[in-house]
């Protein structure tokens, strides 16, 4: 837990790449290898991963089972790229996903391949909701994050990213997320606006909701609030889109993050960990009655990333065929909560507050700048984690779901030391 | 060249996938393997590929050199997914791209990783142009195609795809492409609109241009027209964006499609074949003076597809270190032109017209529906090709650039037979 | 107070006019003459006016002093129409408005003639605020009403009128008005959204506020809330637009409705009664530092309605040179309140609630449809009044400010009888 | 024809009014009286009017017949302001307009009172067209001018006025007007864009056309072009809106400017001279099958300007009951053409070109700045006229239609002297 020697030259990135680069600034080293919950840089330093590719590596880095299947596929000259042509890999994924994920949960969804990124699935969901309802407006939520292309950006809260559009973002309005502000019953407020024919808020095509806001500050919506939002949606014939790009794929304890809320979304967006191995992949799920697309009405060159289908299929088979993995996440989630609660009590100087659900947790720090400095100190000691929230006020834990308890404990130990260091440096007192 | 037996069941796709599926309808079989310019389906049929993943497989399927590097990388547990953190694979790509592609062409561009798809790079280009100029409007061109997310869709011509948005597409206006209509000097018309302070067409942030329109009908802009558009851009401080997603990576005979036009675009969009092996990847290039992005102002989970960086680097090293590949494309391009010209003369019934540049060619058929039927007949005989153009009037050839002359000849032979069959079935006469 | 004979044929309007006609439906007779607070129809019936042209006839119908000046002006062949050329009538108006209205109130505003209607002044205000700040979004309020042209309609709450646009209304978002909903501190909520850099609500160009919402239900904002909104505007460099089209010109007790709130708006919109005699006229006022318009950047054919300038000047001289008129309004406003409070107590069956300020008052009825039926019954008995509010739940009193107490008493007597009749017909009980 | 003494102080306007003021700059005097085709300023100077309130005073200033009726109406305490309640004045207008204008022309239009300004009628037309078709886009034309509110501004060409919006203007696209550019067959081009399903130009809700562009440079569309545009509209179910605000009311020789073209517009916008005497008034006409408005779906405080109805009715009765007035306009129009043609020949130095139709004419000057200076010199000599066109290159004649030939001749004489003076001052040679 001593401070690392991180000497890798970042010159190539600084000179050749645009100023838009971000993570090479937060984690200024050059990574070379990774396995499970660990990464190694060119200086030979070993890092514990509490970041997991922003939720893309739920199954850890370079999982051996998937790796084997992937190499076999490549060696056999299996189809690599296919748009949305029929391929064995795509067929197997569709069938496995249906058999292992959808059927046992009594979910009857059509699967769409919208292009391989999170913003592709969100854009397809927004387009479909507008087509189905004939309405233009979409209601998003404060601190929501849905992507960087113009449709998704319009439903994203972050002001700096919104400014990147360079032109007004329209046909979307943000409403208060659950517990956004004391005294505001968010669901009741939204319902009143919609039933008031003079409120100025048009009946929208859709609500787009993250059950736990990953970028917005690890804000977990209560199941009750989600049910209320669903009820409002039903009352006004609004489609409910769950953006499960970050919170899905087991992150919060169940495959879909909304399972325990007992809701039945019209459209679900999945990406990040759906591919299993970290390769670009996304799918959009929707109820059959909403499947009014024309052939090719939405398309995209990289819809058919067959290597990702291979690892996605393997991931589903290995992790979701029974309940074991869910139980494991549940248990580790509680372990994390306990450990973070301890830190919060131990260091009142940082005015910490526990946030999140499952293995998507964080400490919101009441003192400005603390979370960011903790992450910096942690990186110097071999822990990769980032902040979240409108003021980067949350130190966010998003470890691979497959991390061992030992790995978790070690990572949290580094957090502990890092918090101490920040308190010392800034001379904080409780 | 007899008709194939294609018995693969498409049931999985029909039942589990959304109606939006498209290529599994045009090519109703299940593919299993591919190599070079060939694919094989589960029924054992062998297909010649005149489609190349819509321009993604310029180096052919599963190229052995790239395959070797890719497997080595995977076996070594190299970093798979990294957002835009520093990795060896990303560093090598940046350096190789700079040394082999940019420097020898005296191009000084900053590289941005905007997410791995064509529409990601287009969206980033549009956002940047609007930020740099402080303007909202973008001028696109008739029959242009740039992507399916809301920003890109607004500059895309296809009416059915535009309708998919479900809401108005704004801040974009289509102007006539080169040779759009007899009698209209497109560049002069655009210039007049912009110099007329009462034309109703605002000075735009950017022009977004494909030098050869891949989806819009294999319309090749003349180099003179491209220079005129560039001159207008300079006169009014408009940024020139070349969308080289389909026409770049050697497709028209040079790495960038605009090299021979002698123009100097402000922003260049690359995707499809940039990854070399068919894996999702895209980059956006722009002049250093336009690099006004804030850190992370545009981001995305799959910016760091390291496997694609490995194969991209290998592709650049192998194909672009000297002029041989360019010469080869040039030669095959002429071979295709000659062969297609022969077909046009041989079958006046289809009222054919030769289109395109380099290895991006097509026959525009003056008789409604003919191109589409020719492609259908060709598929039944083992040739994969698709139509292009607003009325699907162009039978489009987009073979892997590495295809042999023999392969080309065989494919064109199948076209010949297919044309005969269509003429016969429809009883066409000249 | 017996029921009138109203036999005028409405055939001309039904046959020749569009279905969009509205007031000829609510008040199905043909009016012929008017004076002070009375109108007469072609059947010779006399009506008390509690409507005042929706706030346009604050000085009553056909005021004799203005009438005299107007006829003299017409007889002398004074300029009728002048766009914004210099005319005596326009000069006199500007000087009188400055001397009598602005100077004594220590208001330094530039005057703009934006066209003669309420929506013209609102559009000019929105345009100016966007130009001054360089921002696009405008924050409006629930139940706000600002006009029917596209800019004004976007900040108007009424769903049916919004639907009339036929296309999405953008760059505006409605926030909760003062006391919109129990438990929501509207100003605190807005402030939180704006200081939260991830709320998804962009910093707007302007707030547009009615201090008392005329169409939205006679909702009077507290002065404290108005001061809070002003403070938020100052904090974030947002312009504060007061739309005083209906509440201004003395309606709430002072010339501008915001005087007693002690706020200092950046832009003020005036129309309706500004012309004095009911002829189309509007002005936009703004602080000199915001006067960044180019010459003619906003224009309009009917900016120079000189007849309206004549009567406007006369109205200002006669009614606003001293405090008498304000005191009179104050007194009558209290008289109305007392009488309405009595009705509410007398008829608990209608679940009435007193609303408003000055001579802009109403009874909000807790029983669906009651307010509308009361107005219908009142019309049959010689009282013209209309409903207001999202569900037409408010019986609204907007008499000419010059009405006598006797006139008020008689009108309220008709209301009393009408309420009785509605209770009787519907068999309501408390 | 000597230079006038113009000493009126403009201080009031300069000090109290916004910088947006325009005509008080072009015509820097204070006007006091007017009659027929003449105005007088406070210095006692007499002016000939070739401006007619930008087309509002087709029947001249303060016409005695209308004046008499107006004063009688005011004296009798007729209803001044009525929103859209039934009044005698409104009834008479509707019936007279129907009997004298619509019926004899076999036009079956519903009449809507959209508010009293040109931009009110245009906004109502655009809204209705969008509602009827369910489409968003409207096609306008280069150099078109339709108004200053956000909907109308989006279909207006002038860049400076568009910039006044302060936010992007959307859902409109400008197409080339008739004869916009040599070599472009505008109608054929538009038709091709609309039949090309990949042009990027969506099928619009409407075309909005001025038959002669008043502000855009007195460009008269040929009747053939108008018929072609109508045919395209019919082919694609697009509504044809004729904005006859400036060119209607007899200006081009017939009551509606499109009569001789033989077209049958879906919607017609009238304002300016419809009121007869220069008071604000506007109407929107549309075919009964498009009358799908809900009651009050579009409204406005000043829809019922009864004084304007009185003079409008009188104007229609006096001028349009037979063909005499049309013949008179026709004759004077030819007189103007002859005289202007003479000037053009006489002064080759200004490179003049005759423009326009009926009594809406102009000389487009090929030398920069000449038209503007001619107007300035003319003003100093007692002629009021303004420029038109994107570069103010047209000296525009818009005299009252009732002007005498003597008045016309005198005015054109002043033009002659003014041209001489400009040639002299600038030292122009042919």
XYZ file of N, CA and C in Angstrom, chain C residues 12-25 27 29-35 39 42 51 53 56 62 67 70-71 74-81 83-88 90-91 94-95 98 110-113 116-117 119-120 123 127 130-131 136 145 148-151 153 160-161 164 166-168 171 271-272 277-280 286 291 293-299 301-303 305 307, chain D residues 12-25 27 29-35 39 42 51 53 56 62 67 70-71 74-81 83-88 90-91 94-95 98 110-113 116-117 119-120 123 127 130-131 136 145 148-151 153 160-161 164 166-168 171 271-272 277-280 286 291 293-299 301-303 305 307:
576
model
N -74.396 33.978 -39.327
C -73.251 34.499 -40.080
C -71.947 33.939 -39.554
N -71.808 33.945 -38.243
C -70.561 33.463 -37.641
C -70.415 31.953 -37.829
N -71.524 31.255 -37.674
C -71.469 29.796 -37.810
C -71.142 29.360 -39.234
N -71.656 30.112 -40.171
C -71.481 29.695 -41.567
C -70.189 30.204 -42.206
N -69.848 31.435 -41.902
C -68.729 32.030 -42.631
C -67.398 31.956 -41.873
N -67.475 31.805 -40.568
C -66.250 31.868 -39.771
C -65.738 30.460 -39.443
N -64.468 30.395 -39.177
C -63.845 29.113 -38.828
C -64.364 28.587 -37.500
N -64.243 27.302 -37.339
C -64.619 26.642 -36.087
C -63.786 27.120 -34.903
N -62.740 27.848 -35.175
C -61.863 28.316 -34.101
C -62.541 29.395 -33.258
N -63.646 29.954 -33.765
C -64.345 31.025 -33.022
C -64.678 30.542 -31.616
N -64.547 31.430 -30.644
C -64.779 30.992 -29.272
C -65.779 31.852 -28.511
N -65.533 33.150 -28.385
C -66.414 33.939 -27.509
C -67.827 34.078 -28.068
N -67.976 33.988 -29.383
C -69.341 34.044 -29.917
C -70.101 32.765 -29.551
N -69.386 31.774 -29.056
C -70.053 30.574 -28.536
C -70.453 30.777 -27.062
N -70.849 33.629 -25.482
C -71.807 34.733 -25.336
C -72.609 34.844 -26.628
N -74.719 36.124 -28.608
C -75.602 37.204 -29.043
C -74.771 38.135 -29.925
N -75.417 39.162 -30.462
C -74.693 40.118 -31.292
C -74.720 41.470 -30.579
N -73.540 41.943 -30.202
C -73.454 43.193 -29.453
C -73.440 44.384 -30.396
N -73.995 45.489 -29.883
C -74.154 46.654 -30.756
C -73.499 47.907 -30.200
N -73.560 48.078 -28.911
C -73.157 49.337 -28.292
C -72.528 49.039 -26.955
N -71.715 49.983 -26.490
C -71.150 49.798 -25.151
C -70.744 51.147 -24.582
N -70.729 51.212 -23.285
C -70.355 52.464 -22.599
C -69.966 52.107 -21.165
N -72.721 46.874 -21.843
C -72.877 46.589 -23.279
C -74.351 46.350 -23.559
N -78.222 43.438 -29.837
C -79.216 43.873 -30.835
C -80.656 43.629 -30.384
N -65.774 41.378 -17.664
C -64.834 40.688 -18.552
C -63.814 41.709 -19.108
N -63.045 42.885 -22.005
C -62.190 42.531 -23.140
C -60.955 41.778 -22.686
N -58.650 44.353 -21.489
C -58.268 45.402 -22.431
C -58.994 46.711 -22.152
N -65.529 52.960 -24.425
C -65.807 54.230 -25.090
C -65.819 55.433 -24.139
N -62.613 59.397 -26.325
C -63.440 59.433 -27.537
C -63.356 60.797 -28.213
N -59.989 61.233 -29.775
C -59.856 60.335 -30.924
C -60.583 60.912 -32.131
N -61.805 61.363 -31.926
C -62.570 61.931 -33.042
C -61.900 63.193 -33.576
N -59.010 62.096 -35.722
C -59.448 61.556 -37.015
C -59.949 62.690 -37.908
N -60.722 63.581 -37.316
C -61.252 64.694 -38.115
C -60.152 65.581 -38.684
N -59.078 65.704 -37.940
C -57.978 66.571 -38.393
C -57.063 65.875 -39.391
N -57.439 64.675 -39.803
C -56.591 63.881 -40.698
C -55.189 63.646 -40.130
N -55.146 63.433 -38.828
C -53.878 63.030 -38.224
C -53.415 61.704 -38.835
N -52.135 61.477 -38.736
C -51.575 60.231 -39.296
C -52.254 59.021 -38.635
N -52.764 58.118 -39.425
C -53.387 56.910 -38.870
C -52.337 55.803 -38.673
N -51.625 55.563 -39.722
C -50.712 54.419 -39.732
C -49.314 54.909 -40.096
N -46.082 52.855 -39.280
C -44.996 51.955 -38.866
C -44.291 52.622 -37.688
N -42.970 52.750 -37.721
C -42.362 53.471 -36.594
C -41.716 54.788 -37.034
N -42.356 55.424 -37.989
C -41.905 56.761 -38.361
C -42.205 57.727 -37.211
N -41.559 58.884 -37.256
C -41.863 59.909 -36.276
C -43.222 60.528 -36.559
N -44.077 60.549 -35.537
C -45.348 61.271 -35.663
C -45.578 61.999 -34.343
N -46.412 63.014 -34.438
C -46.773 63.770 -33.240
C -47.385 62.836 -32.180
N -47.069 59.675 -31.706
C -46.113 58.741 -31.114
C -45.167 59.483 -30.160
N -44.764 60.650 -30.576
C -43.899 61.490 -29.733
C -44.598 61.801 -28.410
N -44.758 58.743 -26.124
C -43.466 58.431 -25.497
C -43.172 59.375 -24.349
N -43.421 60.656 -24.570
C -43.098 61.638 -23.530
C -44.035 61.509 -22.329
N -43.235 58.425 -20.339
C -42.005 58.618 -19.575
C -42.241 59.518 -18.364
N -36.103 51.653 -21.740
C -36.269 52.000 -23.140
C -37.615 51.429 -23.591
N -38.255 52.122 -24.505
C -39.551 51.672 -25.008
C -39.383 51.113 -26.418
N -39.957 49.946 -26.636
C -39.953 49.342 -27.974
C -41.399 49.137 -28.403
N -41.679 49.402 -29.670
C -43.004 49.132 -30.230
C -42.890 47.849 -31.054
N -48.687 45.424 -32.350
C -49.716 45.894 -31.439
C -50.396 44.845 -30.572
N -49.850 43.639 -30.473
C -50.563 42.626 -29.693
C -49.701 42.091 -28.565
N -48.907 39.057 -27.907
C -47.921 38.060 -28.328
C -46.749 38.731 -29.036
N -46.963 39.874 -29.676
C -45.846 40.615 -30.272
C -44.868 41.062 -29.196
N -43.011 37.985 -27.769
C -41.991 37.480 -28.703
C -40.756 38.390 -28.707
N -36.995 37.156 -27.648
C -35.887 37.304 -28.589
C -34.753 38.117 -27.961
N -32.817 36.234 -25.291
C -31.913 35.231 -25.869
C -30.687 35.898 -26.501
N -30.918 37.016 -27.166
C -29.786 37.749 -27.767
C -28.820 38.249 -26.693
N -30.532 29.764 -24.952
C -31.722 29.403 -25.727
C -32.961 29.149 -24.878
N -49.727 31.971 -19.336
C -50.320 32.214 -20.656
C -49.637 33.428 -21.257
N -50.107 33.191 -28.704
C -50.410 32.123 -29.651
C -49.401 31.962 -30.777
N -48.451 32.862 -30.916
C -47.431 32.676 -31.942
C -46.361 31.745 -31.372
N -45.547 31.159 -32.242
C -44.732 30.019 -31.824
C -43.811 30.288 -30.625
N -43.208 31.457 -30.560
C -42.334 31.746 -29.423
C -43.120 31.843 -28.128
N -46.163 30.731 -27.554
C -46.895 29.494 -27.288
C -46.001 28.492 -26.548
N -54.279 22.389 -24.877
C -55.036 22.440 -26.128
C -54.437 23.493 -27.048
N -54.075 24.631 -26.482
C -53.468 25.666 -27.318
C -52.086 25.239 -27.806
N -52.259 23.145 -30.769
C -52.532 23.914 -31.985
C -51.296 24.212 -32.802
N -49.027 22.215 -33.792
C -48.829 21.201 -34.830
C -47.397 20.723 -34.957
N -46.539 21.169 -34.098
C -45.123 20.809 -34.142
C -44.574 21.033 -32.730
N -43.477 20.359 -32.347
C -43.014 20.513 -30.975
C -42.644 21.950 -30.628
N -37.229 24.828 -26.484
C -36.442 25.876 -25.830
C -37.195 26.583 -24.721
N -49.586 45.351 -22.960
C -50.484 45.431 -24.111
C -51.887 45.618 -23.550
N -52.895 45.023 -24.139
C -54.291 45.115 -23.713
C -54.666 46.581 -23.393
N -58.370 52.599 -25.074
C -59.715 52.618 -25.644
C -60.076 51.250 -26.258
N -59.136 50.323 -26.182
C -59.424 48.997 -26.723
C -58.842 48.749 -28.105
N -58.069 49.716 -28.594
C -57.457 49.490 -29.906
C -56.119 48.786 -29.741
N -55.708 47.998 -30.745
C -54.492 47.201 -30.624
C -53.256 48.061 -30.363
N -37.480 47.769 -21.517
C -36.309 47.047 -20.986
C -35.240 48.030 -20.540
N -30.457 47.132 -24.394
C -30.914 47.619 -25.701
C -29.852 47.391 -26.774
N -30.502 45.793 -29.667
C -31.129 45.564 -30.969
C -30.388 46.331 -32.071
N -30.302 45.729 -33.225
C -29.922 46.472 -34.421
C -31.155 47.195 -34.952
N -30.942 48.243 -35.747
C -32.066 48.990 -36.313
C -32.922 48.058 -37.162
N -34.189 47.967 -36.833
C -35.105 47.154 -37.634
C -34.941 45.661 -37.460
N -34.152 45.245 -36.474
C -33.918 43.804 -36.294
C -35.227 43.076 -35.951
N -36.097 43.778 -35.292
C -37.482 43.299 -35.127
C -38.345 44.422 -35.671
N -39.314 44.089 -36.527
C -40.168 45.165 -37.024
C -41.612 44.696 -37.097
N -45.639 45.827 -39.268
C -46.425 46.829 -39.982
C -47.249 47.713 -39.058
N -47.808 47.128 -38.003
C -48.750 47.891 -37.183
C -48.148 48.393 -35.868
N -46.824 48.604 -35.887
C -46.194 49.187 -34.702
C -46.727 50.596 -34.438
N -49.773 52.387 -34.507
C -51.218 52.597 -34.511
C -51.493 53.916 -33.803
N -53.880 56.105 -33.693
C -55.126 56.328 -32.951
C -55.000 55.777 -31.533
N -36.817 62.906 -28.915
C -37.694 62.016 -28.130
C -37.485 60.558 -28.530
N -37.446 60.325 -29.819
C -37.292 58.947 -30.302
C -35.898 58.406 -29.958
N -34.920 59.257 -30.131
C -33.544 58.824 -29.860
C -33.323 58.508 -28.380
N -33.955 59.290 -27.543
C -33.690 59.124 -26.116
C -34.583 58.091 -25.436
N -35.835 58.073 -25.832
C -36.775 57.223 -25.089
C -37.030 55.867 -25.753
N -36.773 55.780 -27.044
C -37.126 54.562 -27.762
C -35.905 53.666 -27.931
N -36.176 52.396 -28.117
C -35.102 51.423 -28.305
C -34.366 51.658 -29.628
N -33.147 51.184 -29.658
C -32.338 51.248 -30.880
C -32.964 50.471 -32.037
N -33.965 49.697 -31.746
C -34.582 48.895 -32.806
C -35.372 49.766 -33.784
N -35.647 51.029 -33.394
C -36.423 51.923 -34.272
C -35.768 51.979 -35.647
N -36.591 52.026 -36.686
C -36.000 52.003 -38.026
C -36.490 53.132 -38.926
N -37.811 53.251 -39.165
C -38.257 54.238 -40.163
C -38.024 55.671 -39.714
N -37.972 55.907 -38.406
C -37.676 57.276 -37.958
C -36.219 57.627 -38.260
N -35.445 56.644 -38.609
C -34.078 56.899 -39.074
C -34.068 57.204 -40.581
N -36.572 58.208 -42.434
C -37.359 59.406 -42.745
C -37.317 60.311 -41.519
N -38.089 62.887 -39.781
C -38.906 64.056 -39.508
C -40.086 63.600 -38.657
N -40.923 64.542 -38.278
C -42.098 64.184 -37.491
C -43.342 64.521 -38.315
N -44.089 63.503 -38.659
C -45.257 63.696 -39.509
C -46.466 64.096 -38.674
N -47.341 64.867 -39.328
C -48.458 65.417 -38.562
C -49.815 65.092 -39.191
N -49.864 65.113 -40.490
C -51.138 64.988 -41.185
C -50.954 64.179 -42.449
N -52.053 63.627 -42.949
C -51.949 62.920 -44.224
C -53.311 62.861 -44.887
N -53.295 62.735 -46.179
C -54.548 62.655 -46.939
C -54.232 62.060 -48.297
N -48.479 63.309 -47.344
C -48.268 63.517 -45.904
C -47.638 64.896 -45.703
N -44.179 68.349 -39.461
C -44.370 69.498 -38.567
C -43.707 70.770 -39.095
N -44.924 54.795 -50.540
C -44.583 53.786 -49.547
C -45.876 53.137 -49.015
N -47.408 52.981 -46.184
C -47.380 52.154 -44.971
C -46.969 50.734 -45.273
N -50.015 49.135 -46.537
C -51.192 49.133 -45.671
C -52.220 50.162 -46.114
N -56.527 58.340 -44.840
C -57.708 59.015 -44.309
C -58.800 59.271 -45.351
N -63.622 57.474 -43.314
C -63.510 58.389 -42.169
C -64.890 58.725 -41.611
N -66.336 55.757 -39.879
C -65.591 55.491 -38.648
C -66.019 56.451 -37.542
N -66.094 57.717 -37.881
C -66.493 58.704 -36.862
C -67.931 58.446 -36.404
N -67.837 55.584 -34.007
C -67.285 55.966 -32.694
C -68.288 56.826 -31.933
N -68.875 57.753 -32.636
C -69.845 58.636 -31.981
C -71.038 57.871 -31.417
N -71.409 56.822 -32.105
C -72.573 56.052 -31.651
C -72.237 55.071 -30.530
N -71.001 55.152 -30.055
C -70.542 54.192 -29.042
C -70.692 52.744 -29.496
N -70.418 52.534 -30.752
C -70.347 51.150 -31.239
C -69.245 50.405 -30.501
N -69.382 49.093 -30.476
C -68.377 48.268 -29.783
C -66.995 48.515 -30.387
N -66.025 48.825 -29.544
C -64.666 49.037 -30.049
C -63.883 47.726 -30.075
N -63.930 47.058 -28.959
C -63.082 45.871 -28.791
C -63.964 44.703 -28.375
N -62.837 40.981 -28.779
C -62.266 39.650 -29.031
C -63.024 39.053 -30.218
N -63.536 37.832 -30.096
C -64.319 37.350 -31.252
C -65.786 37.128 -30.881
N -66.283 38.017 -30.033
C -67.718 37.972 -29.751
C -68.484 38.429 -30.999
N -69.751 38.127 -31.001
C -70.596 38.613 -32.084
C -70.808 40.117 -31.961
N -70.550 40.855 -33.027
C -70.889 42.287 -33.057
C -71.443 42.597 -34.445
N -72.179 43.670 -34.490
C -72.724 44.112 -35.777
C -71.597 44.341 -36.791
N -68.597 43.140 -36.957
C -67.935 41.901 -37.394
C -68.837 41.128 -38.342
N -70.118 41.103 -38.008
C -71.100 40.427 -38.854
C -71.116 41.061 -40.250
N -68.008 40.190 -42.271
C -68.019 38.802 -42.772
C -68.929 38.675 -43.986
N -70.108 39.283 -43.878
C -71.073 39.157 -44.979
C -70.610 39.906 -46.230
N -67.753 38.132 -47.867
C -68.226 36.942 -48.562
C -68.944 37.306 -49.869
N -63.347 29.568 -45.452
C -63.733 29.946 -44.094
C -62.838 31.112 -43.687
N -63.388 32.003 -42.867
C -62.628 33.165 -42.415
C -62.234 32.975 -40.948
N -60.965 33.225 -40.672
C -60.471 33.165 -39.285
C -59.895 34.533 -38.939
N -60.162 34.982 -37.727
C -59.556 36.217 -37.241
C -58.420 35.823 -36.302
N -54.553 40.825 -35.200
C -54.653 41.866 -36.210
C -53.405 42.156 -37.028
N -52.381 41.306 -36.962
C -51.162 41.642 -37.706
C -50.822 40.566 -38.735
N -48.103 38.908 -39.063
C -47.453 37.727 -38.494
C -48.462 36.845 -37.766
N -49.544 37.429 -37.236
C -50.604 36.613 -36.636
C -51.247 35.707 -37.686
N -48.715 32.966 -38.719
C -48.579 31.934 -37.682
C -49.797 31.001 -37.671
N -49.595 26.969 -38.372
C -50.109 26.029 -37.387
C -51.171 25.115 -38.004
N -49.750 22.512 -40.374
C -49.087 21.420 -39.655
C -50.110 20.488 -39.012
N -51.147 21.075 -38.451
C -52.194 20.251 -37.843
C -52.888 19.368 -38.882
N -44.188 18.539 -40.016
C -43.551 19.645 -39.295
C -42.902 20.682 -40.204
N -40.534 37.014 -47.022
C -40.682 37.764 -45.770
C -42.077 37.498 -45.231
N -42.191 38.500 -37.821
C -41.140 38.582 -36.819
C -41.338 37.671 -35.618
N -42.489 37.024 -35.507
C -42.663 36.082 -34.403
C -42.035 34.748 -34.816
N -41.752 33.889 -33.845
C -40.856 32.763 -34.114
C -41.292 31.850 -35.264
N -42.584 31.596 -35.386
C -43.032 30.750 -36.484
C -42.822 31.417 -37.828
N -40.868 33.966 -38.501
C -39.461 34.308 -38.716
C -38.705 33.118 -39.306
N -30.437 39.222 -40.973
C -30.348 40.069 -39.781
C -31.582 39.858 -38.917
N -32.735 39.780 -39.557
C -33.952 39.553 -38.781
C -33.952 38.149 -38.171
N -32.092 37.987 -35.054
C -32.824 38.564 -33.926
C -33.512 37.525 -33.067
N -32.295 34.906 -31.753
C -31.436 34.522 -30.641
C -31.403 33.034 -30.376
N -32.022 32.252 -31.226
C -32.071 30.799 -31.055
C -32.352 30.218 -32.439
N -31.988 28.952 -32.705
C -32.179 28.424 -34.056
C -33.643 28.441 -34.490
N -37.670 23.698 -38.508
C -38.857 23.186 -39.199
C -39.251 24.009 -40.410
N -53.628 40.861 -44.559
C -53.521 41.842 -43.481
C -53.276 43.193 -44.148
N -52.447 44.026 -43.581
C -52.126 45.366 -44.124
C -53.393 46.092 -44.593
N -58.232 51.439 -43.680
C -57.897 52.788 -43.216
C -56.539 52.807 -42.508
N -55.901 51.662 -42.433
C -54.588 51.617 -41.787
C -54.597 51.103 -40.363
N -55.768 50.669 -39.911
C -55.828 50.133 -38.548
C -55.519 48.636 -38.571
N -54.940 48.133 -37.473
C -54.513 46.724 -37.440
C -55.665 45.753 -37.688
N -59.250 29.806 -45.406
C -58.859 28.440 -45.801
C -60.070 27.650 -46.254
N -60.783 23.153 -42.043
C -61.214 23.843 -40.817
C -61.353 22.858 -39.651
N -59.826 23.283 -36.678
C -59.524 23.936 -35.405
C -60.538 23.527 -34.338
N -60.057 23.382 -33.126
C -60.947 23.336 -31.978
C -61.330 24.761 -31.595
N -62.430 24.904 -30.890
C -62.867 26.243 -30.467
C -61.793 26.877 -29.587
N -61.341 28.057 -29.988
C -60.358 28.776 -29.185
C -58.963 28.187 -29.221
N -58.720 27.223 -30.112
C -57.394 26.588 -30.149
C -56.307 27.614 -30.519
N -56.689 28.584 -31.292
C -55.835 29.763 -31.510
C -56.708 30.948 -31.122
N -56.177 31.838 -30.306
C -56.999 33.009 -29.954
C -56.151 34.274 -29.943
N -56.239 38.608 -28.140
C -57.018 39.702 -27.570
C -57.576 40.652 -28.620
N -56.792 40.943 -29.651
C -57.209 41.978 -30.594
C -57.776 41.425 -31.911
N -58.334 40.221 -31.811
C -58.994 39.677 -33.009
C -60.169 40.544 -33.430
N -61.042 43.972 -33.715
C -60.839 45.418 -33.837
C -61.987 45.978 -34.682
N -63.413 48.850 -35.143
C -63.234 50.035 -35.987
C -62.660 49.642 -37.336
